Amino acid sequence: MTYSHEPLGYDCPFCRVIRESAEPATVDPGLVSARSDAVALISNRWWPNNPGHALVVPSLHTENLYEIPARFGHAVHDLVQQVAVAMRDSYACDGVSTRQHNEPAGGQDVWHFYVHVFPRYAGDHLYSTSPLPGFVSAEERRPYADRLKAALVR
């Protein structure tokens, strides 16, 4: 059974980043890691006390957890773990939280499977706040991507 909410003609923003990651001139400044089966990038939506959170997505367009092929699910999980360790080491945060949503009722708002990796700080109130309005610029995301990239190669 398919559980899809993707509208006809959907232009997937994650697929766009993945396509562009193959072209050096168009690489998103928030791109942290592009592997064959999974990609990590700094989100362009931030929470008030948790800037620079990352998203990890499979390189295959698949909408949700229900249907992600195991190979891509494993690749996403492995990269989530690596990003979490890199975030813990390079952000001086107190911990890390991960989150994944499916379908509108579950909080999904992009029709491509993804996992959030949030830096956590004592008293940050992540779960009682909402994302900041608007989107974060590429230049604001770049320093976080650079920190994670450097930590991933250690």
Coordinates of N, CA and C in Angstrom, one line a residue:
M1 N 0.8 -1.2 0.0 CA 0.0 0.0 0.0 C 0.9 1.2 0.0
T2 N 0.5 2.2 -0.8 CA 1.2 3.5 -0.8 C 0.5 4.6 0.0
Y3 N 1.3 5.2 0.8 CA 0.8 6.4 1.6 C 1.5 7.6 1.1
S4 N 0.9 8.2 0.1 CA 1.6 9.4 -0.5 C 0.7 10.6 -0.4
H5 N 1.4 11.7 -0.2 CA 0.7 13.0 -0.1 C 1.4 14.0 -1.1
E6 N 2.3 13.4 -1.9 CA 3.1 14.2 -2.9 C 2.1 14.7 -4.0
P7 N 2.0 16.0 -4.2 CA 1.1 16.4 -5.3 C 1.7 16.1 -6.7
L8 N 0.9 16.0 -7.7 CA 1.4 15.8 -9.1 C 2.3 16.9 -9.5
G9 N 3.4 16.6 -10.1 CA 4.4 17.6 -10.6 C 5.3 18.1 -9.4
Y10 N 5.3 17.5 -8.3 CA 6.1 18.0 -7.1 C 7.5 18.1 -7.5
D11 N 8.1 19.3 -7.2 CA 9.5 19.6 -7.4 C 10.2 19.5 -6.1
C12 N 10.7 18.3 -5.8 CA 11.3 18.0 -4.5 C 12.6 18.8 -4.2
P13 N 12.6 19.6 -3.1 CA 13.7 20.4 -2.8 C 15.0 19.5 -2.5
F14 N 14.8 18.4 -1.9 CA 15.9 17.5 -1.5 C 16.5 16.9 -2.8
C15 N 15.7 16.5 -3.7 CA 16.2 15.9 -5.0 C 16.9 17.0 -5.7
R16 N 16.5 18.2 -5.7 CA 17.2 19.3 -6.3 C 18.6 19.5 -5.7
V17 N 18.7 19.4 -4.4 CA 20.0 19.5 -3.7 C 20.9 18.4 -4.1
I18 N 20.3 17.2 -4.2 CA 21.1 16.0 -4.6 C 21.6 16.1 -6.0
R19 N 20.7 16.5 -6.9 CA 21.2 16.7 -8.3 C 22.3 17.8 -8.4
E20 N 22.1 18.9 -7.7 CA 23.1 20.0 -7.8 C 24.4 19.6 -7.1
S21 N 24.4 18.7 -6.2 CA 25.6 18.3 -5.5 C 26.6 17.7 -6.5
A22 N 26.1 17.2 -7.6 CA 27.0 16.6 -8.6 C 27.7 17.7 -9.5
E23 N 27.2 18.9 -9.4 CA 27.7 20.1 -10.2 C 28.4 21.0 -9.3
P24 N 29.8 21.1 -9.3 CA 30.5 21.9 -8.3 C 30.0 23.4 -8.3
A25 N 29.6 23.9 -9.4 CA 29.2 25.3 -9.5 C 27.9 25.6 -8.7
T26 N 27.1 24.6 -8.5 CA 25.8 24.8 -7.9 C 25.6 24.1 -6.6
V27 N 26.7 23.7 -5.9 CA 26.6 23.0 -4.7 C 26.0 23.9 -3.6
D28 N 25.0 23.4 -2.9 CA 24.4 24.2 -1.8 C 25.4 24.4 -0.7
P29 N 25.6 25.7 -0.3 CA 26.5 25.9 0.8 C 26.2 25.2 2.1
G30 N 25.0 24.8 2.3 CA 24.6 24.0 3.5 C 24.9 22.5 3.4
L31 N 25.4 22.1 2.2 CA 25.7 20.6 2.0 C 26.8 20.2 3.0
V32 N 26.6 19.2 3.7 CA 27.6 18.7 4.7 C 28.2 17.4 4.1
S33 N 27.5 16.5 3.6 CA 28.0 15.3 3.0 C 27.1 14.7 1.9
A34 N 27.7 14.3 0.8 CA 26.9 13.7 -0.3 C 27.6 12.3 -0.5
R35 N 26.9 11.3 -0.1 CA 27.3 9.9 -0.3 C 26.4 9.3 -1.3
S36 N 26.8 8.1 -1.8 CA 26.0 7.5 -2.8 C 24.5 7.2 -2.5
D37 N 24.3 6.9 -1.2 CA 22.9 6.6 -0.8 C 22.2 7.5 0.2
A38 N 23.0 8.5 0.7 CA 22.4 9.5 1.6 C 23.2 10.8 1.6
V39 N 22.5 11.9 1.9 CA 23.0 13.2 1.9 C 22.7 13.9 3.2
A40 N 23.6 14.7 3.7 CA 23.3 15.5 4.9 C 23.5 17.0 4.5
L41 N 22.6 17.8 5.1 CA 22.7 19.3 4.8 C 22.2 20.0 6.0
I42 N 22.6 21.3 6.1 CA 22.1 22.2 7.2 C 20.7 22.6 6.7
S43 N 19.7 22.5 7.6 CA 18.3 22.9 7.3 C 18.3 24.4 7.1
N44 N 17.4 24.8 6.2 CA 17.1 26.3 6.1 C 16.0 26.8 7.0
R45 N 15.5 25.9 7.8 CA 14.5 26.3 8.9 C 15.2 26.1 10.2
W46 N 15.2 27.1 11.1 CA 15.9 27.0 12.4 C 14.9 27.2 13.5
W47 N 15.1 26.6 14.6 CA 14.4 26.8 15.9 C 15.2 27.8 16.7
P48 N 14.5 28.6 17.5 CA 15.1 29.7 18.2 C 16.4 29.4 19.0
N49 N 16.5 28.3 19.6 CA 17.7 28.0 20.4 C 18.5 26.8 19.9
N50 N 18.3 26.4 18.7 CA 19.0 25.3 18.1 C 19.4 25.5 16.6
P51 N 20.2 26.6 16.4 CA 20.6 26.9 15.1 C 21.5 25.8 14.5
G52 N 21.5 25.7 13.2 CA 22.4 24.8 12.5 C 22.0 23.4 12.5
H53 N 20.7 23.1 12.7 CA 20.4 21.6 12.8 C 20.5 21.1 11.3
A54 N 20.7 19.8 11.3 CA 21.0 19.1 10.0 C 19.8 18.2 9.6
L55 N 19.7 18.0 8.3 CA 18.7 17.0 7.8 C 19.5 16.0 7.0
V56 N 19.1 14.7 7.2 CA 19.8 13.6 6.5 C 18.7 13.0 5.6
V57 N 18.9 12.8 4.3 CA 18.0 12.3 3.4 C 18.6 11.2 2.5
P58 N 17.7 10.3 2.1 CA 18.2 9.3 1.2 C 18.4 9.9 -0.2
S59 N 19.4 9.4 -1.0 CA 19.6 10.0 -2.3 C 18.5 9.5 -3.3
L60 N 17.8 8.5 -2.9 CA 16.7 8.0 -3.7 C 15.4 8.7 -3.2
H61 N 14.6 9.3 -4.2 CA 13.4 9.9 -3.8 C 12.4 8.9 -3.3
T62 N 12.1 8.9 -2.0 CA 11.1 8.1 -1.4 C 10.5 9.0 -0.3
E63 N 9.2 8.9 -0.3 CA 8.4 9.9 0.5 C 8.5 9.7 2.0
N64 N 8.5 8.4 2.5 CA 8.3 8.2 3.9 C 8.9 6.9 4.4
L65 N 8.8 6.8 5.7 CA 9.4 5.6 6.4 C 8.8 4.3 5.9
Y66 N 7.5 4.4 5.6 CA 6.8 3.2 5.2 C 7.4 2.4 4.1
E67 N 8.0 3.1 3.1 CA 8.4 2.5 1.9 C 9.9 2.7 1.5
I68 N 10.7 3.2 2.4 CA 12.1 3.4 2.1 C 12.8 2.1 2.0
P69 N 13.5 1.8 0.9 CA 14.2 0.6 0.7 C 15.3 0.5 1.8
A70 N 15.5 -0.7 2.3 CA 16.4 -1.0 3.4 C 17.8 -0.4 3.2
R71 N 18.3 -0.6 2.0 CA 19.7 0.0 1.7 C 19.8 1.5 2.0
F72 N 18.7 2.2 1.6 CA 18.8 3.7 1.8 C 18.5 4.0 3.3
G73 N 17.6 3.2 3.9 CA 17.3 3.5 5.3 C 18.6 3.3 6.2
H74 N 19.3 2.2 5.9 CA 20.6 2.0 6.6 C 21.6 3.1 6.3
A75 N 21.7 3.5 5.1 CA 22.6 4.6 4.8 C 22.2 5.9 5.5
V76 N 20.9 6.2 5.6 CA 20.5 7.4 6.3 C 20.8 7.2 7.8
H77 N 20.5 6.1 8.4 CA 20.8 5.9 9.8 C 22.3 6.0 10.1
D78 N 23.1 5.4 9.2 CA 24.6 5.5 9.4 C 25.1 7.0 9.4
L79 N 24.5 7.7 8.4 CA 24.9 9.1 8.3 C 24.4 10.0 9.4
V80 N 23.1 9.7 9.9 CA 22.6 10.4 11.0 C 23.5 10.2 12.2
Q81 N 24.0 9.0 12.5 CA 24.9 8.7 13.6 C 26.2 9.5 13.4
Q82 N 26.8 9.5 12.2 CA 28.0 10.3 12.0 C 27.8 11.8 12.2
V83 N 26.7 12.3 11.7 CA 26.4 13.7 11.8 C 26.2 14.1 13.3
A84 N 25.5 13.2 14.0 CA 25.2 13.5 15.5 C 26.6 13.5 16.2
V85 N 27.5 12.6 16.0 CA 28.8 12.7 16.6 C 29.6 13.9 16.2
A86 N 29.6 14.2 14.9 CA 30.2 15.4 14.5 C 29.6 16.7 15.1
M87 N 28.3 16.7 15.2 CA 27.6 17.9 15.8 C 28.0 18.0 17.3
R88 N 28.0 16.9 18.0 CA 28.3 16.9 19.4 C 29.8 17.4 19.6
D89 N 30.7 17.0 18.7 CA 32.1 17.4 18.8 C 32.3 18.8 18.4
S90 N 31.6 19.3 17.4 CA 31.9 20.6 16.8 C 31.0 21.8 17.2
Y91 N 29.9 21.5 17.8 CA 29.0 22.6 18.2 C 29.1 22.9 19.7
A92 N 29.8 22.1 20.4 CA 29.8 22.3 21.9 C 28.4 22.3 22.5
C93 N 27.6 21.4 21.9 CA 26.2 21.3 22.4 C 26.2 20.2 23.6
D94 N 25.1 20.2 24.3 CA 25.0 19.3 25.5 C 24.5 17.9 25.1
G95 N 24.0 17.8 23.9 CA 23.4 16.6 23.4 C 22.9 16.7 22.0
V96 N 22.2 15.7 21.5 CA 21.7 15.7 20.2 C 20.3 15.0 20.2
S97 N 19.3 15.5 19.5 CA 18.0 14.8 19.3 C 17.8 14.6 17.8
T98 N 17.1 13.5 17.5 CA 16.7 13.2 16.2 C 15.2 13.1 16.1
R99 N 14.7 13.5 14.9 CA 13.3 13.5 14.7 C 13.0 13.1 13.3
Q100 N 11.9 12.4 13.1 CA 11.5 12.0 11.7 C 10.0 12.0 11.7
H101 N 9.4 12.6 10.6 CA 7.9 12.7 10.5 C 7.4 12.0 9.3
N102 N 6.2 11.5 9.4 CA 5.5 10.8 8.2 C 4.1 11.3 8.1
E103 N 3.7 11.8 6.9 CA 2.4 12.3 6.6 C 2.1 13.6 7.3
P104 N 1.1 14.4 6.8 CA 0.8 15.6 7.4 C 0.4 15.6 8.8
A105 N -0.3 14.6 9.2 CA -0.7 14.4 10.6 C 0.5 14.1 11.5
G106 N 1.5 13.6 10.9 CA 2.8 13.3 11.7 C 3.8 14.5 11.7
G107 N 3.4 15.5 11.0 CA 4.3 16.7 10.9 C 5.2 16.8 9.7
Q108 N 5.0 15.9 8.7 CA 5.8 15.9 7.5 C 5.4 17.1 6.6
D109 N 6.3 17.8 6.1 CA 6.0 18.9 5.2 C 6.8 19.0 3.9
V110 N 7.7 18.1 3.8 CA 8.4 17.9 2.5 C 8.2 16.4 2.2
W111 N 7.9 16.2 0.9 CA 7.5 14.8 0.5 C 8.7 14.0 0.0
H112 N 9.7 13.9 0.9 CA 10.9 13.1 0.7 C 11.3 12.7 2.1
F113 N 11.6 11.5 2.4 CA 12.0 11.0 3.7 C 13.2 11.8 4.2
Y114 N 13.2 12.2 5.5 CA 14.3 12.9 6.0 C 14.3 12.8 7.5
V115 N 15.5 12.9 8.1 CA 15.6 12.9 9.6 C 16.3 14.1 10.0
H116 N 15.7 14.8 11.0 CA 16.3 16.0 11.7 C 17.4 15.5 12.7
V117 N 18.5 16.2 12.7 CA 19.5 16.1 13.8 C 19.7 17.4 14.4
F118 N 19.2 17.6 15.6 CA 19.2 18.8 16.4 C 20.3 18.9 17.4
P119 N 21.1 20.0 17.4 CA 22.0 20.2 18.6 C 21.1 20.6 19.8
R120 N 21.4 20.0 20.9 CA 20.6 20.3 22.1 C 21.4 21.0 23.2
Y121 N 20.8 21.9 23.9 CA 21.4 22.7 24.9 C 20.5 22.6 26.2
A122 N 21.1 22.6 27.3 CA 20.3 22.6 28.6 C 19.3 23.8 28.5
G123 N 18.0 23.5 28.7 CA 17.0 24.5 28.8 C 16.6 25.1 27.4
D124 N 16.9 24.4 26.3 CA 16.6 25.0 25.0 C 15.2 25.0 24.6
H125 N 14.3 24.2 25.3 CA 12.9 24.1 25.0 C 12.5 23.8 23.6
L126 N 13.4 22.9 22.9 CA 13.1 22.6 21.5 C 11.7 22.1 21.3
Y127 N 11.2 21.2 22.1 CA 9.9 20.7 21.8 C 8.7 21.6 22.2
S128 N 9.0 22.7 22.8 CA 7.9 23.6 23.1 C 8.0 24.9 22.3
T129 N 8.9 24.9 21.3 CA 9.0 26.1 20.4 C 8.7 25.7 19.0
S130 N 8.5 26.6 18.1 CA 8.2 26.4 16.7 C 9.4 27.0 15.9
P131 N 9.5 26.6 14.7 CA 10.6 27.1 13.9 C 10.5 28.6 13.7
L132 N 11.6 29.3 13.5 CA 11.6 30.7 13.3 C 10.9 31.0 12.0
P133 N 10.3 32.2 11.8 CA 9.6 32.4 10.5 C 10.6 32.6 9.4
G134 N 10.2 32.2 8.2 CA 11.1 32.4 7.1 C 12.2 31.4 7.0
F135 N 13.2 31.6 6.1 CA 14.2 30.7 5.8 C 15.6 31.3 6.1
V136 N 16.5 30.5 6.4 CA 17.9 31.0 6.8 C 18.7 31.0 5.4
S137 N 19.5 32.1 5.3 CA 20.2 32.2 4.0 C 21.3 31.2 3.9
A138 N 21.8 31.0 2.7 CA 22.9 30.1 2.5 C 24.2 30.5 3.3
E139 N 24.4 31.8 3.3 CA 25.6 32.3 4.0 C 25.5 32.0 5.6
E140 N 24.3 32.0 6.1 CA 24.1 31.7 7.5 C 24.3 30.2 7.8
R141 N 24.0 29.4 6.8 CA 24.1 28.0 7.0 C 25.6 27.5 6.8
R142 N 26.3 28.2 5.9 CA 27.7 27.7 5.6 C 28.6 27.4 6.8
P143 N 28.7 28.3 7.8 CA 29.6 28.0 8.9 C 29.3 26.7 9.6
Y144 N 28.0 26.4 9.7 CA 27.6 25.2 10.4 C 28.0 24.0 9.5
A145 N 27.7 24.1 8.2 CA 28.1 23.0 7.3 C 29.6 22.8 7.3
D146 N 30.4 23.9 7.4 CA 31.9 23.8 7.4 C 32.3 23.1 8.7
R147 N 31.7 23.4 9.8 CA 32.1 22.8 11.1 C 31.8 21.3 11.1
L148 N 30.6 20.9 10.5 CA 30.3 19.5 10.5 C 31.2 18.7 9.5
K149 N 31.4 19.3 8.3 CA 32.3 18.7 7.4 C 33.7 18.4 8.0
A150 N 34.2 19.4 8.7 CA 35.5 19.2 9.3 C 35.5 18.1 10.3
A151 N 34.5 18.1 11.1 CA 34.3 17.1 12.2 C 34.1 15.7 11.6
L152 N 33.5 15.6 10.4 CA 33.2 14.3 9.8 C 34.5 13.6 9.3
V153 N 35.5 14.4 8.9 CA 36.7 13.9 8.4 C 37.8 13.5 9.4
R154 N 37.5 13.9 10.7 CA 38.5 13.5 11.8 C 38.5 12.1 12.0

